[in-house]
Amino acid sequence: MLENGYYWRNRELREHAAVIDGTEAPSILLKNGTYLNTYTKQWLKGNIWIFNDRIVYVGDKLPETDEKTETIECDGLFLVPGYIEPHAHPFQLYNPESLALHAAKYGTTALVNDNMLWHFLLDRKKAFSLLEDFNRLPVSMYWWARFDSQTALQNEEELFSTNKVLSWLEHPSVIQGGELTSWPNLMAGDDRLLYWIQESKRLGKPVEGHFPGASEKTLTKMKLLGASADHEAMTGKEAIRRLELGYQVGLRYSSIRPDLPKLVEEILEEGLQTFDHLTMTTDGATPGFYEKGLMNICIGIAIDKGIPVADAYRMATHNVAIHYGLIDELGAIAPGRVANINILEEKENPDPLSVLAKGEWVMKNNEDQHIPPEINWTKYGLGRVEFDWDLKMEDLQFSVPIGLHLKNEVIITPYAIETDVTLDILPDTNDVAFLVLVDRHGKWRINTTLKGFTNKLGALVSSYSTTGDIVFIGKSKPDMLLAWKRMKELGGGIVLAHQGEIIFELPLQLGGSMFNEDMIALIAQESKLKSILEDFGYHFEDPIYTIFFLSSTHLPYIRITQQGILDVKKREVLFPAIMR
């Protein structure tokens, strides 16, 4: 049996069976609990025997125990499978381990993760070794195989070659192809992309779409070309149409698109009565959105809005496991499954009292068991970034006539620059700021302006971006140089400077992209950053995603990318990058 990249040995399977025979004692006995049978959608009274990290028995009988068996009385309590986040982007300032350990405290004990950042930060050998290290965490960690970078790279074919994509698809911890942000290329005849999709399906791994606002015609064609699922429905009608076409449908509740309450209301108003092909996802929300958990929040919303209780839990457990072919491992309380179990005080309250992950207590009677981090990041060369180049005032010259105008956190339109950008400091009478994207190795730059981000902030410099290149935003060129100098000293991070002073810094000690402390510390830092940016004129909700998506070509209408300023719809570089 395959579980997170390794096989259960015959000896272990025989030990599981020996517990049933009474010649081995279980490690944990959950006694007299009421558990959700996700196959029958019934709440049943029973005893659950756990041996190490496996459930070996569920039913009326009690086992032969010994002094090593931990017996937990569960009378009056309710037990459900550990929750699964089916679509995680585990790099939004946090790192995959810190996100996973935080999520587990609130009952999300398995995550299916984007692999994109590993393409930028690690070679395949190191990346695959890191995946094996993740398998040793109490949280079950699975991955996607990206088909594209969702931006315009200078070396796209090198980073996403057929050899690399297929090697990821074949890895046992990788259970999905996509997400398919490059679907316009597929529609335009990209047969290499179609081949990757076919290989994913041949390996029995679904392909996740990314089809916001797609027409019935587009959805139908994408289904014919191999898409299995989509999480981009923005209305109940869109969600149901995807179901009717045979998609597995993820209902989103993220910091950018908190649509789940409205989606549930609308699909119920449309009369939907079966929920077996629905899941829910937080789709890589920024840190503060996760303060009280992940899938527990989604389940609670689904229940409150009228989804039957058993179905609400299945949408974050059983349905996900079925979709990914993991139902023999996850998503149910049944013999042979990994011992990921949440213990609840009430059926309708998905916030767990206690959490078991791979048979290990993460939370117990509302007490954090303080599972320590295990990943040795330095083993993979992930630490401070050593920038061996410098930025000079002559790099901050602006001459292009087209700037980027923020319409919300992530939608950007072009506009004609009328501000005098030859000045060292732009006036605070408008919301136009300098915008520069510089290669993380210092080889090229793109200079333009950004309207709608700030009306007075001197500078923000960030090594956190779609590609790990360096983003500069601000009114003051001297402050940009100051913030850059401090960011270099930190070895990566987000730094704010104003009127010659550093006013905020967030070290991102892992490759310049990820915070190397726990989520609670990060949430506090993110909250401070958002508050400062609001004071300086940022009037949207999520500045982290604004910074991250400046280069993301799966969003309209214009982006700043490694190739230059890009018209997304035409796939045309309006102004190319300048070599330094």
Coordinates of C-alpha atoms in Angstrom, one line a residue:
M1 CA 0.0 0.0 0.0
L2 CA 1.4 3.3 -1.0
E3 CA 1.3 6.1 1.6
N4 CA 3.0 9.4 1.0
G5 CA 5.8 7.9 -1.1
Y6 CA 6.6 4.7 0.7
Y7 CA 5.2 1.2 0.9
W8 CA 4.0 -0.5 4.0
R9 CA 6.2 -3.5 4.6
N10 CA 4.7 -7.0 5.0
R11 CA 5.8 -7.1 8.6
E12 CA 3.8 -4.0 9.4
L13 CA 0.7 -5.3 7.7
R14 CA 1.0 -8.5 9.7
E15 CA 1.3 -6.6 12.9
H16 CA -1.9 -4.7 12.0
A17 CA -3.6 -8.0 11.6
A18 CA -2.1 -9.4 14.8
V19 CA -3.9 -6.7 16.7
I20 CA -7.2 -8.1 15.5
D21 CA -6.1 -11.6 16.7
G22 CA -5.1 -10.2 20.1
T23 CA -1.4 -11.1 19.8
E24 CA -0.5 -7.4 19.5
A25 CA -2.0 -4.6 21.6
P26 CA -3.2 -1.3 20.0
S27 CA -1.2 1.8 20.7
I28 CA -4.4 3.9 21.2
L29 CA -8.0 2.9 22.0
L30 CA -10.6 5.5 21.3
K31 CA -13.5 4.1 23.4
N32 CA -17.2 4.6 23.1
G33 CA -17.1 7.4 20.6
T34 CA -19.7 8.4 18.0
Y35 CA -17.9 8.4 14.7
L36 CA -18.9 9.5 11.2
N37 CA -18.9 6.6 8.8
T38 CA -18.3 8.6 5.6
Y39 CA -19.3 5.6 3.4
T40 CA -22.9 5.4 4.8
K41 CA -23.1 9.0 6.0
Q42 CA -24.2 7.7 9.5
W43 CA -23.0 8.6 13.0
L44 CA -22.3 5.2 14.6
K45 CA -21.3 4.3 18.2
G46 CA -18.1 2.3 18.4
N47 CA -14.5 1.7 19.4
I48 CA -11.5 2.6 17.3
W49 CA -8.3 0.7 17.6
I50 CA -5.1 2.4 16.4
F51 CA -1.7 0.7 16.0
N52 CA 1.1 3.2 15.5
D53 CA -0.1 5.3 12.6
R54 CA -2.9 3.1 11.4
I55 CA -6.6 2.5 12.2
V56 CA -6.8 -1.3 12.5
Y57 CA -10.4 -1.8 13.8
V58 CA -13.7 0.1 14.0
G59 CA -16.7 -1.5 15.7
D60 CA -18.3 -2.7 18.9
K61 CA -15.5 -4.9 20.1
L62 CA -12.8 -4.0 22.6
P63 CA -9.2 -5.2 22.1
E64 CA -6.7 -7.0 24.2
T65 CA -4.7 -4.2 25.7
D66 CA -1.4 -3.9 27.7
E67 CA 0.3 -1.2 29.7
K68 CA 1.4 0.5 26.5
T69 CA -2.1 1.1 25.2
E70 CA -3.4 4.6 25.7
T71 CA -7.2 4.4 26.3
I72 CA -9.2 7.6 25.6
E73 CA -12.8 7.6 26.8
C74 CA -14.9 9.3 24.0
D75 CA -18.4 8.8 25.3
G76 CA -20.4 11.9 24.4
L77 CA -17.8 13.0 21.8
F78 CA -17.8 12.8 18.0
L79 CA -15.0 11.5 15.8
V80 CA -14.5 12.5 12.2
P81 CA -11.7 11.9 9.7
G82 CA -8.8 14.4 9.6
Y83 CA -9.6 17.2 7.2
I84 CA -7.8 17.5 3.8
E85 CA -6.9 20.8 2.1
P86 CA -7.0 19.7 -1.6
H87 CA -5.4 22.8 -3.1
A88 CA -2.7 24.5 -1.0
H89 CA -0.1 27.1 -2.1
P90 CA 2.2 26.6 0.8
F91 CA 4.5 29.6 0.1
Q92 CA 2.5 32.7 0.9
L93 CA 5.2 34.0 3.3
Y94 CA 4.9 30.9 5.4
N95 CA 6.7 27.7 4.5
P96 CA 5.0 24.3 3.9
E97 CA 6.1 22.9 7.2
S98 CA 4.9 25.8 9.3
L99 CA 1.6 25.9 7.4
A100 CA 1.1 22.1 7.9
L101 CA 1.8 22.1 11.6
H102 CA -0.5 25.1 12.2
A103 CA -3.2 23.6 10.0
A104 CA -3.0 20.3 12.0
K105 CA -3.9 22.1 15.3
Y106 CA -7.2 22.8 13.7
G107 CA -7.8 19.4 12.3
T108 CA -6.4 19.7 8.7
T109 CA -4.1 16.8 8.8
A110 CA -3.4 16.4 5.0
L111 CA -2.5 19.0 2.3
V112 CA -2.2 18.7 -1.4
N113 CA 0.5 21.3 -2.3
D114 CA 1.7 23.4 -5.2
N115 CA 5.3 22.5 -6.2
M116 CA 6.0 25.8 -8.1
L117 CA 8.6 27.3 -5.7
W118 CA 10.7 24.2 -5.8
H119 CA 11.2 24.8 -9.5
F120 CA 12.8 28.2 -8.7
L121 CA 14.7 27.3 -5.6
L122 CA 15.9 23.7 -5.9
D123 CA 17.2 21.2 -8.4
R124 CA 15.1 18.0 -8.8
K125 CA 17.4 15.8 -6.7
K126 CA 17.2 18.2 -3.7
A127 CA 13.4 18.8 -4.3
F128 CA 12.6 15.0 -4.3
S129 CA 14.8 14.5 -1.2
L130 CA 12.9 17.3 0.5
L131 CA 9.6 15.6 -0.4
E132 CA 10.7 12.5 1.4
D133 CA 11.5 14.6 4.5
F134 CA 8.0 16.0 4.4
N135 CA 6.7 12.5 4.5
R136 CA 8.1 12.1 8.0
L137 CA 5.9 14.9 9.3
P138 CA 2.8 13.9 11.2
V139 CA 0.8 15.8 8.6
S140 CA 0.2 13.9 5.3
M141 CA 1.9 16.0 2.6
Y142 CA 1.1 15.5 -1.1
W143 CA 2.1 17.6 -4.1
W144 CA 1.1 18.8 -7.6
A145 CA 3.2 18.8 -10.8
R146 CA 3.0 22.2 -12.3
F147 CA 2.9 22.5 -16.1
D148 CA 3.8 26.2 -16.2
S149 CA 5.1 29.1 -14.1
Q150 CA 2.0 31.3 -14.4
T151 CA 4.3 34.1 -15.5
A152 CA 6.5 35.0 -18.5
L153 CA 10.0 33.6 -17.8
Q154 CA 13.2 34.1 -19.7
N155 CA 13.9 30.4 -19.3
E156 CA 10.4 28.8 -19.2
E157 CA 11.4 25.8 -21.4
E158 CA 14.4 25.0 -19.2
L159 CA 12.4 25.1 -15.9
F160 CA 9.4 23.3 -17.3
S161 CA 10.9 20.9 -19.8
T162 CA 9.1 17.6 -20.6
N163 CA 11.8 15.7 -18.8
K164 CA 11.3 17.7 -15.6
V165 CA 7.5 17.8 -15.7
L166 CA 7.2 14.0 -16.3
S167 CA 9.7 13.2 -13.5
W168 CA 7.5 15.2 -11.1
L169 CA 4.4 13.5 -12.4
E170 CA 5.9 10.1 -11.8
H171 CA 7.0 10.9 -8.2
P172 CA 4.8 8.9 -5.7
S173 CA 4.1 11.9 -3.5
V174 CA 2.8 13.8 -6.5
I175 CA -0.9 13.1 -7.0
Q176 CA -2.1 15.8 -9.5
G177 CA -1.2 17.5 -12.7
G178 CA -1.6 21.3 -12.8
E179 CA -3.1 23.6 -11.8
L180 CA -3.6 24.5 -15.5
T181 CA -3.1 28.3 -15.6
S182 CA -1.7 28.0 -19.1
W183 CA -4.9 26.6 -20.6
P184 CA -5.1 29.4 -23.3
N185 CA -1.9 27.8 -24.7
L186 CA -3.5 24.4 -24.7
M187 CA -6.6 25.9 -26.5
A188 CA -4.2 27.5 -29.1
G189 CA -2.7 24.1 -30.0
D190 CA 0.2 23.5 -27.5
D191 CA 0.6 19.7 -28.0
R192 CA 3.4 19.5 -25.5
L193 CA 1.1 20.6 -22.8
L194 CA -1.6 18.2 -24.1
Y195 CA 1.0 15.4 -23.9
W196 CA 1.7 16.2 -20.2
I197 CA -2.0 16.1 -19.4
Q198 CA -2.3 12.8 -21.1
E199 CA 0.6 11.4 -19.2
S200 CA -1.0 12.7 -15.9
K201 CA -4.2 10.9 -16.7
R202 CA -2.3 7.7 -17.8
L203 CA -0.7 7.7 -14.4
G204 CA -4.1 7.9 -12.8
K205 CA -3.6 11.5 -11.5
P206 CA -6.3 14.1 -12.1
V207 CA -5.6 17.4 -13.7
E208 CA -6.7 20.6 -11.9
G209 CA -8.0 23.4 -14.0
H210 CA -7.9 27.1 -13.6
F211 CA -10.9 28.4 -15.5
P212 CA -12.3 31.7 -14.0
G213 CA -15.3 33.0 -16.0
A214 CA -15.0 30.2 -18.6
S215 CA -17.8 29.7 -21.0
E216 CA -19.7 26.4 -21.5
K217 CA -17.8 25.9 -24.7
T218 CA -14.4 26.4 -23.1
L219 CA -15.3 24.2 -20.1
T220 CA -16.5 21.5 -22.5
K221 CA -13.3 21.7 -24.6
M222 CA -11.1 21.6 -21.5
K223 CA -13.0 18.5 -20.3
L224 CA -12.4 16.9 -23.7
L225 CA -8.7 17.8 -23.4
G226 CA -8.3 16.1 -20.0
A227 CA -9.2 18.6 -17.2
S228 CA -10.6 16.7 -14.2
A229 CA -11.5 19.5 -11.7
D230 CA -11.8 23.2 -11.3
H231 CA -12.0 25.5 -8.3
E232 CA -12.7 28.8 -10.0
A233 CA -16.5 28.9 -10.0
M234 CA -17.6 32.3 -8.7
T235 CA -21.4 31.7 -8.6
G236 CA -23.6 28.8 -7.7
K237 CA -24.7 28.5 -11.4
E238 CA -21.1 28.2 -12.5
A239 CA -20.4 25.5 -9.9
I240 CA -23.4 23.5 -10.9
R241 CA -22.5 23.8 -14.6
R242 CA -19.1 22.4 -13.9
L243 CA -20.7 19.5 -12.0
E244 CA -23.0 18.9 -14.9
L245 CA -20.0 18.6 -17.3
G246 CA -18.4 16.0 -15.0
Y247 CA -15.9 18.2 -13.1
Q248 CA -14.9 17.7 -9.5
V249 CA -15.7 21.2 -8.2
G250 CA -13.8 23.0 -5.4
L251 CA -15.7 25.8 -3.6
R252 CA -13.2 28.5 -2.7
Y253 CA -12.8 30.4 0.6
S254 CA -9.6 32.4 0.3
S255 CA -8.3 35.7 1.4
I256 CA -8.7 37.0 -2.2
R257 CA -12.0 35.1 -3.0
P258 CA -13.9 34.3 0.2
D259 CA -16.8 33.0 -2.0
L260 CA -17.8 29.9 -0.1
P261 CA -20.8 31.3 1.9
K262 CA -22.3 32.7 -1.3
L263 CA -21.6 29.6 -3.4
V264 CA -23.3 27.3 -0.9
E265 CA -26.3 29.6 -0.6
E266 CA -26.6 29.7 -4.4
I267 CA -26.1 26.0 -5.1
L268 CA -28.8 25.2 -2.5
E269 CA -31.1 27.8 -4.0
E270 CA -30.6 26.0 -7.4
G271 CA -31.8 22.8 -5.8
L272 CA -28.6 20.8 -5.7
Q273 CA -29.2 17.7 -3.5
T274 CA -26.0 15.7 -4.0
F275 CA -22.6 16.9 -2.8
D276 CA -20.3 13.9 -3.6
H277 CA -18.3 15.7 -6.2
L278 CA -17.8 18.9 -4.2
T279 CA -14.8 19.8 -2.2
M280 CA -13.7 23.1 -0.5
T281 CA -10.3 24.9 -0.6
T282 CA -8.7 27.9 1.0
D283 CA -6.5 28.2 -2.2
G284 CA -3.3 29.5 -0.6
A285 CA -4.7 32.3 1.6
T286 CA -2.3 34.8 3.2
P287 CA -1.2 34.1 6.8
G288 CA -3.8 36.1 8.8
F289 CA -6.7 34.3 7.1
Y290 CA -5.5 31.1 8.7
E291 CA -5.4 32.4 12.3
K292 CA -8.3 30.0 13.4
G293 CA -7.5 27.2 11.0
L294 CA -8.1 26.0 7.4
M295 CA -10.7 23.4 6.5
N296 CA -12.5 23.5 9.9
I297 CA -13.6 27.0 8.9
C298 CA -14.9 25.8 5.6
I299 CA -16.8 22.9 7.1
G300 CA -18.4 25.3 9.6
I301 CA -19.5 27.6 6.9
A302 CA -21.0 24.8 4.9
I303 CA -22.9 23.5 7.9
D304 CA -24.1 27.0 8.8
K305 CA -25.4 27.6 5.3
G306 CA -27.4 24.4 5.1
I307 CA -25.2 21.6 3.7
P308 CA -26.2 18.4 5.5
V309 CA -23.7 17.8 8.3
A310 CA -22.3 14.5 7.0
D311 CA -21.9 15.9 3.5
A312 CA -20.1 19.0 4.9
Y313 CA -17.5 16.7 6.5
R314 CA -17.2 14.6 3.4
M315 CA -16.5 17.6 1.3
A316 CA -13.3 18.1 3.3
T317 CA -12.4 14.4 3.7
H318 CA -14.0 11.5 1.8
N319 CA -14.7 13.4 -1.4
V320 CA -11.1 14.7 -1.6
A321 CA -9.7 11.3 -1.0
I322 CA -11.9 9.7 -3.7
H323 CA -10.9 12.3 -6.2
Y324 CA -7.2 11.8 -5.6
G325 CA -7.3 8.0 -5.4
L326 CA -6.4 8.1 -1.7
I327 CA -9.5 6.6 -0.2
D328 CA -7.6 3.5 1.0
E329 CA -5.3 5.9 3.0
L330 CA -7.3 9.0 4.0
G331 CA -10.7 10.5 4.2
A332 CA -12.5 7.8 6.3
I333 CA -12.5 6.2 9.7
A334 CA -12.1 2.6 8.7
P335 CA -9.6 -0.2 8.9
G336 CA -6.3 0.3 7.1
R337 CA -6.5 4.1 7.0
V338 CA -3.9 6.5 8.3
A339 CA -4.9 7.5 11.9
N340 CA -5.9 11.0 11.1
I341 CA -8.8 11.6 13.4
N342 CA -10.4 14.7 14.9
I343 CA -12.4 14.5 18.1
L344 CA -15.2 17.0 18.5
E345 CA -17.5 18.1 21.3
E346 CA -20.4 18.7 18.9
K347 CA -21.3 17.3 15.4
E348 CA -22.0 20.8 14.1
N349 CA -18.8 22.3 15.4
P350 CA -15.8 21.2 13.3
D351 CA -13.2 22.8 15.6
P352 CA -11.5 19.8 17.2
L353 CA -11.0 19.2 20.9
S354 CA -8.2 16.8 20.0
V355 CA -6.4 15.9 16.8
L356 CA -4.5 12.7 15.9
A357 CA -2.2 12.9 12.8
K358 CA -0.6 9.6 11.8
G359 CA -1.4 8.3 15.3
E360 CA 0.4 11.2 17.0
W361 CA -1.4 13.7 19.2
V362 CA -1.2 17.2 17.7
M363 CA -3.9 18.6 20.0
K364 CA -5.2 16.9 23.1
N365 CA -8.1 18.2 25.2
N366 CA -7.5 21.7 23.7
E367 CA -3.8 21.6 24.6
D368 CA -1.2 22.1 21.9
Q369 CA 1.3 19.2 22.0
H370 CA 4.0 21.4 20.4
I371 CA 5.1 19.2 17.6
P372 CA 8.6 20.5 16.8
P373 CA 9.6 21.3 13.2
E374 CA 11.8 18.7 11.6
I375 CA 12.8 20.0 8.2
N376 CA 16.5 20.9 8.0
W377 CA 16.3 23.6 5.4
T378 CA 20.1 24.2 5.3
K379 CA 20.5 20.7 4.1
Y380 CA 18.9 21.9 0.9
G381 CA 20.7 25.2 0.7
L382 CA 17.6 27.1 1.7
G383 CA 18.7 29.9 4.0
R384 CA 19.7 33.5 3.6
V385 CA 20.1 34.8 0.1
E386 CA 23.6 36.2 -0.6
F387 CA 23.1 39.0 -3.1
D388 CA 26.4 39.5 -4.9
W389 CA 25.3 42.6 -6.8
D390 CA 24.2 46.1 -5.9
L391 CA 21.5 48.5 -7.1
K392 CA 22.6 52.0 -8.0
M393 CA 20.7 55.3 -8.7
E394 CA 21.3 54.9 -12.4
D395 CA 19.2 51.7 -12.3
L396 CA 16.2 53.8 -11.2
Q397 CA 15.7 55.6 -14.5
F398 CA 12.2 55.6 -15.9
S399 CA 11.2 56.3 -19.5
V400 CA 8.4 53.9 -20.6
P401 CA 5.0 55.6 -21.3
I402 CA 2.8 52.8 -19.9
G403 CA 2.3 52.1 -16.2
L404 CA 0.3 49.5 -14.2
H405 CA -2.9 50.5 -12.5
L406 CA -4.2 48.4 -9.6
K407 CA -8.0 48.0 -9.9
N408 CA -8.1 45.7 -6.9
E409 CA -5.6 43.4 -5.2
V410 CA -4.9 41.4 -8.3
I411 CA -6.5 43.0 -11.4
I412 CA -4.2 45.4 -13.2
T413 CA -4.9 47.6 -16.2
P414 CA -2.5 49.7 -18.3
Y415 CA -2.5 53.5 -18.1
A416 CA -0.6 56.3 -19.7
I417 CA 2.1 57.8 -17.4
E418 CA 1.7 61.5 -17.0
T419 CA 3.7 62.0 -13.8
D420 CA 7.2 63.4 -14.1
V421 CA 9.2 60.2 -13.4
T422 CA 12.6 61.9 -13.7
L423 CA 12.2 63.2 -10.2
D424 CA 13.9 61.4 -7.3
I425 CA 10.8 61.7 -5.1
L426 CA 7.3 61.6 -6.5
P427 CA 4.7 64.0 -5.0
D428 CA 2.2 62.6 -2.5
T429 CA -0.6 64.4 -4.2
N430 CA -1.4 61.3 -6.2
D431 CA -1.2 57.5 -5.9
V432 CA 1.5 56.9 -8.5
A433 CA 4.7 55.2 -7.3
F434 CA 7.8 53.9 -9.0
L435 CA 7.8 50.2 -9.8
V436 CA 10.9 48.2 -10.6
L437 CA 11.4 44.4 -11.0
V438 CA 15.0 43.3 -10.9
D439 CA 16.5 39.9 -11.5
R440 CA 17.4 38.2 -8.2
H441 CA 20.9 37.7 -9.7
G442 CA 21.1 41.3 -10.8
K443 CA 21.2 40.7 -14.6
W444 CA 18.2 42.7 -15.8
R445 CA 15.5 45.2 -14.7
I446 CA 12.1 46.5 -15.8
N447 CA 11.2 50.1 -14.7
T448 CA 7.6 51.5 -14.8
T449 CA 5.1 52.9 -12.4
L450 CA 2.3 51.5 -10.2
K451 CA -0.9 53.4 -9.6
G452 CA -3.2 52.6 -6.7
F453 CA -0.7 51.0 -4.3
T454 CA 0.4 54.0 -2.2
N455 CA 0.2 57.8 -2.1
K456 CA 3.1 58.5 0.1
L457 CA 5.3 55.5 1.1
G458 CA 8.9 56.0 0.4
A459 CA 9.7 52.4 -0.5
L460 CA 8.8 48.8 -0.3
V461 CA 11.4 46.2 -1.4
S462 CA 10.5 42.5 -1.5
S463 CA 12.3 39.3 -2.4
Y464 CA 8.9 37.6 -2.1
S465 CA 7.4 37.5 -5.6
T466 CA 6.1 35.1 -8.1
T467 CA 9.6 34.2 -9.3
G468 CA 11.8 35.3 -6.4
D469 CA 12.9 38.3 -8.3
I470 CA 13.1 41.6 -6.4
V471 CA 10.1 44.0 -6.4
F472 CA 10.6 47.7 -5.7
I473 CA 7.6 50.0 -5.1
G474 CA 7.7 53.5 -3.7
K475 CA 7.7 57.3 -4.1
S476 CA 11.3 57.8 -3.2
K477 CA 14.4 56.5 -5.1
P478 CA 16.7 57.2 -2.0
D479 CA 14.3 55.2 0.2
M480 CA 14.3 52.4 -2.4
L481 CA 18.1 52.2 -2.2
L482 CA 17.9 52.2 1.6
A483 CA 15.3 49.5 1.8
W484 CA 17.3 47.4 -0.7
K485 CA 20.4 47.7 1.4
R486 CA 18.6 46.5 4.5
M487 CA 16.9 43.7 2.6
K488 CA 20.3 42.5 1.4
E489 CA 21.6 42.5 5.0
L490 CA 18.6 40.3 6.0
G491 CA 19.3 37.9 3.2
G492 CA 15.8 38.3 1.8
G493 CA 12.5 39.6 3.0
I494 CA 10.1 42.6 2.8
V495 CA 11.4 45.9 4.0
L496 CA 9.7 49.3 4.2
A497 CA 11.6 52.6 4.3
H498 CA 10.2 56.1 4.6
Q499 CA 12.0 59.5 4.7
G500 CA 15.4 57.9 5.3
E501 CA 14.3 55.4 8.0
I502 CA 13.5 51.7 8.0
I503 CA 10.0 51.4 9.4
F504 CA 9.3 47.7 8.9
E505 CA 11.1 44.5 8.1
L506 CA 10.0 40.9 7.7
P507 CA 13.0 38.5 7.2
L508 CA 12.2 35.7 4.8
Q509 CA 15.1 33.5 5.8
L510 CA 14.3 30.6 3.4
G511 CA 15.4 31.5 -0.1
G512 CA 14.1 35.0 0.3
S513 CA 10.5 33.7 0.0
M514 CA 9.5 32.0 3.2
F515 CA 9.5 32.8 6.9
N516 CA 11.3 30.4 9.1
E517 CA 9.3 30.7 12.3
D518 CA 5.8 29.6 13.3
M519 CA 2.6 30.9 11.9
I520 CA 1.6 32.8 15.0
A521 CA 4.7 35.0 14.8
L522 CA 4.1 35.4 11.0
I523 CA 0.5 36.4 11.4
A524 CA 1.5 39.1 13.8
Q525 CA 4.1 40.4 11.4
E526 CA 1.7 40.3 8.5
S527 CA -0.9 42.2 10.5
K528 CA 1.7 45.0 11.2
L529 CA 2.7 45.2 7.6
K530 CA -0.9 45.5 6.4
S531 CA -1.6 48.2 9.0
I532 CA 1.4 50.3 7.9
L533 CA 0.5 50.0 4.2
E534 CA -3.1 51.0 4.9
D535 CA -1.7 54.1 6.7
F536 CA 0.3 54.9 3.5
G537 CA -2.7 54.6 1.2
Y538 CA -3.1 51.0 0.3
H539 CA -6.9 50.6 0.3
F540 CA -7.5 47.0 -0.8
E541 CA -7.5 44.0 1.5
D542 CA -4.5 41.9 0.7
P543 CA -1.1 43.6 -0.2
I544 CA 0.7 40.3 0.0
Y545 CA -1.2 39.0 -3.0
T546 CA -0.8 42.3 -4.8
I547 CA 3.0 41.9 -4.5
F548 CA 2.9 38.2 -5.4
F549 CA 0.7 38.6 -8.5
L550 CA 2.4 41.6 -10.1
S551 CA 4.0 39.0 -12.5
S552 CA 1.2 36.5 -12.7
T553 CA 0.0 36.2 -16.3
H554 CA -3.0 34.1 -15.5
L555 CA -4.7 37.4 -14.4
P556 CA -5.7 40.4 -16.6
Y557 CA -4.7 42.7 -18.1
I558 CA -1.0 43.8 -17.9
R559 CA 1.9 42.4 -15.8
I560 CA 5.5 43.1 -15.1
T561 CA 7.5 39.9 -15.9
Q562 CA 11.0 38.7 -16.5
Q563 CA 10.5 39.3 -20.2
G564 CA 9.2 42.8 -19.7
I565 CA 5.9 44.6 -19.4
L566 CA 3.4 42.1 -20.9
D567 CA -0.1 42.5 -22.4
V568 CA -1.7 39.3 -21.0
K569 CA -4.4 38.9 -23.6
K570 CA -2.2 39.4 -26.6
R571 CA 0.8 37.6 -24.9
E572 CA 2.8 40.5 -26.3
V573 CA 5.8 42.2 -24.6
L574 CA 5.2 45.9 -24.7
F575 CA 8.5 46.9 -23.2
P576 CA 11.3 44.4 -22.8
A577 CA 13.5 43.9 -19.8
I578 CA 16.8 45.9 -19.9
M579 CA 20.1 44.2 -19.2
R580 CA 22.1 45.8 -16.5

